[in-house]
PDB file of C-alpha atoms in Angstrom:
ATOM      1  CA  UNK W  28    -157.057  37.889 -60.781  1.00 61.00           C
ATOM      2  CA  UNK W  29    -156.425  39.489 -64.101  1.00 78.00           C
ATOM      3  CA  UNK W  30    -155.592  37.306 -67.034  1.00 84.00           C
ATOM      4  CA  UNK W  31    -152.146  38.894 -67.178  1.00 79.00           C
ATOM      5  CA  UNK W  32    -151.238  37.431 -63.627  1.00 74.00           C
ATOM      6  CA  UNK W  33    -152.940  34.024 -64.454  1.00 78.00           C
ATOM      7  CA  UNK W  34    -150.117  33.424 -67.640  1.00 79.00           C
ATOM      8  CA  UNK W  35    -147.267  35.241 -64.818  1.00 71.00           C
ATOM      9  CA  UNK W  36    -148.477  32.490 -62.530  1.00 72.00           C
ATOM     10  CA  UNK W  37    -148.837  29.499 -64.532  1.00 74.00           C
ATOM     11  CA  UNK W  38    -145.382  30.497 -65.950  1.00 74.00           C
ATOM     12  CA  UNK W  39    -143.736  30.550 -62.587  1.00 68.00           C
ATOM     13  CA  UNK W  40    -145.298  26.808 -61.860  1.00 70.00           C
ATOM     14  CA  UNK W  41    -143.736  25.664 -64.341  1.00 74.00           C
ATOM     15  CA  UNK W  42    -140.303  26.994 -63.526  1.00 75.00           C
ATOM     16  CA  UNK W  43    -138.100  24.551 -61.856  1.00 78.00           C
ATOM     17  CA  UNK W  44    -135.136  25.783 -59.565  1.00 81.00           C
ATOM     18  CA  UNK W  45    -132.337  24.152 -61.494  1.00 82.00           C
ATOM     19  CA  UNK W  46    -133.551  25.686 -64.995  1.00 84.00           C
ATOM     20  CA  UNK W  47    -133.657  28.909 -63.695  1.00 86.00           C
ATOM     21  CA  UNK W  48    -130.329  29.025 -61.306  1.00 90.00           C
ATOM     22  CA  UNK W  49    -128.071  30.358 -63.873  1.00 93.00           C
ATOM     23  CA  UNK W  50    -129.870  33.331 -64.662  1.00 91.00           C
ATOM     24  CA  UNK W  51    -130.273  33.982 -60.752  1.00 92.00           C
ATOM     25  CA  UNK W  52    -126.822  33.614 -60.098  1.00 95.00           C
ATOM     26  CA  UNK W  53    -125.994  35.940 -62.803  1.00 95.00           C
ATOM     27  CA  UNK W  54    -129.004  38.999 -61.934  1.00 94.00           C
ATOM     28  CA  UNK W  55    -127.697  38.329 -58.303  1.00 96.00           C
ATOM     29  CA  UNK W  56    -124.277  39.483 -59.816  1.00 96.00           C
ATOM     30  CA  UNK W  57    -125.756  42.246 -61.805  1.00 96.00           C
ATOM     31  CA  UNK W  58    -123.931  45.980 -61.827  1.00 96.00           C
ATOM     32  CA  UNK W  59    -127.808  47.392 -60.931  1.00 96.00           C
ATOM     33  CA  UNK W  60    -128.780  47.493 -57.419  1.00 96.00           C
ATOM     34  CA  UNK W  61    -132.247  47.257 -58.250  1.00 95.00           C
ATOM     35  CA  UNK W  62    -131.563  43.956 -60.507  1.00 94.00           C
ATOM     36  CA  UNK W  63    -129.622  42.012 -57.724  1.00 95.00           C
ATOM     37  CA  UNK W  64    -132.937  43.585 -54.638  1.00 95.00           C
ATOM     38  CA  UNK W  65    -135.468  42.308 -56.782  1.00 93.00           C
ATOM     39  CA  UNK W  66    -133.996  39.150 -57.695  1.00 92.00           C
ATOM     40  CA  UNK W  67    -133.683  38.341 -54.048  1.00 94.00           C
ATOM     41  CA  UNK W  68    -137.683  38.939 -53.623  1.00 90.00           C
ATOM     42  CA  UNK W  69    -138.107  37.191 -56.313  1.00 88.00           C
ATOM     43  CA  UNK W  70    -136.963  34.532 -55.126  1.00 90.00           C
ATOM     44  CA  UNK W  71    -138.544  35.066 -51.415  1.00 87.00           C
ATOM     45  CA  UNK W  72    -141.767  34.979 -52.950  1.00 83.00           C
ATOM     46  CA  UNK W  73    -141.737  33.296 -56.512  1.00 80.00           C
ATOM     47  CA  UNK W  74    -139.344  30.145 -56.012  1.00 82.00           C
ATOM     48  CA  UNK W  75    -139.158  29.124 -52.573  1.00 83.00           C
ATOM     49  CA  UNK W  76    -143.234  28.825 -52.209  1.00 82.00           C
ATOM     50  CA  UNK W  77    -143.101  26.368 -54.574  1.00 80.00           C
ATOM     51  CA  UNK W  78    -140.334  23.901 -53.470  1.00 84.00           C
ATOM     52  CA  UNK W  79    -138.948  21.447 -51.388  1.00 86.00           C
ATOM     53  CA  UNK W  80    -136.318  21.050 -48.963  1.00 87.00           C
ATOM     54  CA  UNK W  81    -134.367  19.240 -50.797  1.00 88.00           C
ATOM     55  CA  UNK W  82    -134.467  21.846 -54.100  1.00 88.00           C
ATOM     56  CA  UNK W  83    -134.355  25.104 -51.514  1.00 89.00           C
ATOM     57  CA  UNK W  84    -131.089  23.401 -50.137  1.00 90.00           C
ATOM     58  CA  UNK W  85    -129.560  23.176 -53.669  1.00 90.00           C
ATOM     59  CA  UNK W  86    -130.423  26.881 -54.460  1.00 90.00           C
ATOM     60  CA  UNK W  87    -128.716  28.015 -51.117  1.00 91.00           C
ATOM     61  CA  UNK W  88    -125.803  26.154 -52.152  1.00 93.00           C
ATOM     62  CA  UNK W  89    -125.744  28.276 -55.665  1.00 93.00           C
ATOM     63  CA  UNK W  90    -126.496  31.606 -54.378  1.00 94.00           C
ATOM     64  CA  UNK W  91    -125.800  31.841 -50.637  1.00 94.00           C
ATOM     65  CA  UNK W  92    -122.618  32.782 -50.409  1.00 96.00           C
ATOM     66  CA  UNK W  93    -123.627  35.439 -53.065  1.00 97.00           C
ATOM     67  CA  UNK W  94    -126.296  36.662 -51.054  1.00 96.00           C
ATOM     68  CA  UNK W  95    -123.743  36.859 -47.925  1.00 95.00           C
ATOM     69  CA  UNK W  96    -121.773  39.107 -50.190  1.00 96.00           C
ATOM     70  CA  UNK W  97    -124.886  41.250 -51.453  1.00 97.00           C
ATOM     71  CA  UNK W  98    -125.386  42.225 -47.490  1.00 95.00           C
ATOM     72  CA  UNK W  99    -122.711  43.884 -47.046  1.00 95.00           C
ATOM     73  CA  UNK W 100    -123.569  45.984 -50.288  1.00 96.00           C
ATOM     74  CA  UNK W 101    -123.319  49.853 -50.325  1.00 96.00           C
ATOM     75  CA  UNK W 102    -127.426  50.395 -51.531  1.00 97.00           C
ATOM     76  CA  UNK W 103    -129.345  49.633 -48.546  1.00 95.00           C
ATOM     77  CA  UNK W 104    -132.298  48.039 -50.580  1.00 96.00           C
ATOM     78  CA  UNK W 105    -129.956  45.147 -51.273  1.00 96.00           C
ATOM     79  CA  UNK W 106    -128.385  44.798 -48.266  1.00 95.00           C
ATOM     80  CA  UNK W 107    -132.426  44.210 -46.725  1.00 93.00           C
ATOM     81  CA  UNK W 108    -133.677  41.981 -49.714  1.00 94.00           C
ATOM     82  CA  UNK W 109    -130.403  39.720 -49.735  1.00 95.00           C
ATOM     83  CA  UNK W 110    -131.063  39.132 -45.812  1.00 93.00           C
ATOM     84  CA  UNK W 111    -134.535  38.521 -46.427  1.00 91.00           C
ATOM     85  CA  UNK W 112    -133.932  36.106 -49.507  1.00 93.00           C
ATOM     86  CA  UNK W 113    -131.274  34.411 -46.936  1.00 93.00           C
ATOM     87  CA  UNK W 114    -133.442  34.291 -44.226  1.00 90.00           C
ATOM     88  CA  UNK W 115    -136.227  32.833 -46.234  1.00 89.00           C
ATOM     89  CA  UNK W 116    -133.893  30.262 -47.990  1.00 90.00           C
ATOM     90  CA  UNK W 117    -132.745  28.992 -44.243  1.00 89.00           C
ATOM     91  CA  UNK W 118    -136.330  28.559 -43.568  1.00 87.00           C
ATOM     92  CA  UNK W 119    -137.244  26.295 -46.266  1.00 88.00           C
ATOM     93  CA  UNK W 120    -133.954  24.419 -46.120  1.00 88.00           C
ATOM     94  CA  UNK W 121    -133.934  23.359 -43.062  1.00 83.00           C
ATOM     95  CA  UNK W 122    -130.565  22.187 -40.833  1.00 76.00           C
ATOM     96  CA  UNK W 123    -127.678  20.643 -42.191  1.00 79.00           C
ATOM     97  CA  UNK W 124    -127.647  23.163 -45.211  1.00 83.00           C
ATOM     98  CA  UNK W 125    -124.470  25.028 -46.324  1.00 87.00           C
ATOM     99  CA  UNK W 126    -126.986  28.165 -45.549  1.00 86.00           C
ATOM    100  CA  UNK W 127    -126.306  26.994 -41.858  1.00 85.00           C
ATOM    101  CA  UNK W 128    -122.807  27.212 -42.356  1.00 87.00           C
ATOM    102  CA  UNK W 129    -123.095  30.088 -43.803  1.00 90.00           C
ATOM    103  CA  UNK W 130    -125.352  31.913 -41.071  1.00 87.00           C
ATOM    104  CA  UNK W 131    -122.230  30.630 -38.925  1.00 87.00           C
ATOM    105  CA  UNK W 132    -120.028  32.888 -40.633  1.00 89.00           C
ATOM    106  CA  UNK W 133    -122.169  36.192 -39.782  1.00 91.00           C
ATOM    107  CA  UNK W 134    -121.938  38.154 -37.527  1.00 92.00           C
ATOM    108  CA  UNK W 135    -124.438  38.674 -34.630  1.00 91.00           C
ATOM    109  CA  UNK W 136    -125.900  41.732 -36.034  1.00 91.00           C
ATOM    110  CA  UNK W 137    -126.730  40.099 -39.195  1.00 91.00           C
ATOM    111  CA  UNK W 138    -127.477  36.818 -37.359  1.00 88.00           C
ATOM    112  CA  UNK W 139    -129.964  37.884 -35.047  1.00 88.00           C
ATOM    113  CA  UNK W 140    -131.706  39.611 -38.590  1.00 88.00           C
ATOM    114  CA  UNK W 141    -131.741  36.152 -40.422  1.00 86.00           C
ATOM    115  CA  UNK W 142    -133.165  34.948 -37.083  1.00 83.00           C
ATOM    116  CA  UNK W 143    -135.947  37.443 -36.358  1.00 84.00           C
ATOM    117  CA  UNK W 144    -136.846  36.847 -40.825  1.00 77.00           C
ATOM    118  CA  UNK W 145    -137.418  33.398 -40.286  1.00 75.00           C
ATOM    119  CA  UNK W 146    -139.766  33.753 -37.224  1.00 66.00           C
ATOM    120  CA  UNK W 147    -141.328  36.662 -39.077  1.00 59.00           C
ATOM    121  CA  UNK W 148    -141.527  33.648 -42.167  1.00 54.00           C
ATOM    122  CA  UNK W 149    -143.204  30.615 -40.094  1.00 48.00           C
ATOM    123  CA  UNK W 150    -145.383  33.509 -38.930  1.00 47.00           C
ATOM    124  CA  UNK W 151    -146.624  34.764 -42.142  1.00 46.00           C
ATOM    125  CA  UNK W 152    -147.324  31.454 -43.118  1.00 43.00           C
ATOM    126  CA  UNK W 153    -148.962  29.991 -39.957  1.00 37.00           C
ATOM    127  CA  UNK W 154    -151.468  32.790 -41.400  1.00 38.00           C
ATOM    128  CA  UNK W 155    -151.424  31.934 -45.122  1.00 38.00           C
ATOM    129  CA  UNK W 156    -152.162  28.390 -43.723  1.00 35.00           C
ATOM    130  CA  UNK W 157    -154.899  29.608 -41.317  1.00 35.00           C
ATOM    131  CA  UNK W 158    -156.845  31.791 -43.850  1.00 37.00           C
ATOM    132  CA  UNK W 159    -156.851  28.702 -46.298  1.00 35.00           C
ATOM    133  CA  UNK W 160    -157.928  26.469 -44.177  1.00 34.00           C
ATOM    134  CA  UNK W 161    -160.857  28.711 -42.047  1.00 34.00           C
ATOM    135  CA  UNK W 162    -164.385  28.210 -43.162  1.00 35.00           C
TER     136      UNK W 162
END
């Protein structure tokens, strides 16, 4: 890894959820499309990796019923990259969230999406797992 990505990642380990959900909540809320898709991989990939239940839970409180809003947006990017994020959010929190309220709420197109993202989650990282831990 370049020395560039080593600072990007050390920075993003030291990020906690709750210093950073402001600033989500607002680029979630942005006028660009490509601000509010990219937040919601960020997330994905950044933020949930590194926390708990309990944190992801709290984060799905403060942006999920943005990220219902975002898929029903007009730019399809955003639309795919909020479901994701959502999908991904469910997966770490667990039942009992208010994401599981939320997914309650959707309808069955967008539930069976949310559905088919976290299988398509515990898949990818049944494999993240099985590469680390192969000899």
């Amino acid at each position: 890894a370049s020395e560039a990505q080593k600072c990007m990642e050390n920075l993003l380990y030291s990020l906690k959820a709750e210093e950073v959900i402001e600033s989500v909540k607002e680029a979630l809320n942005d006028k660009s499309p490509l601000v509010k898709a990219k937040v919601c991989v960020w997330i994905e990939f950044a933020l949930l990796p590194k926390i708990e239940a309990a944190a992801a839970k709290a984060v799905g409180e403060e942006v999920g019923p943005i990220l219902v809003k975002l898929m029903d947006d007009a730019v399809g990017e955003v639309r795919e990259s909020a479901l994701s994020c959502f999908g991904a959010l469910l997966k770490v929190a667990g039942p009992d969230s208010a994401l599981e309220k939320l997914t309650l709420e959707l309808n069955a197109q967008k539930q069976d999406k949310v559905l088919s993202l976290i299988h398509i989650c515990r898949c990818r990282r049944l494999l993240t797992c099985r590469s680390r831990c192969s000899p």
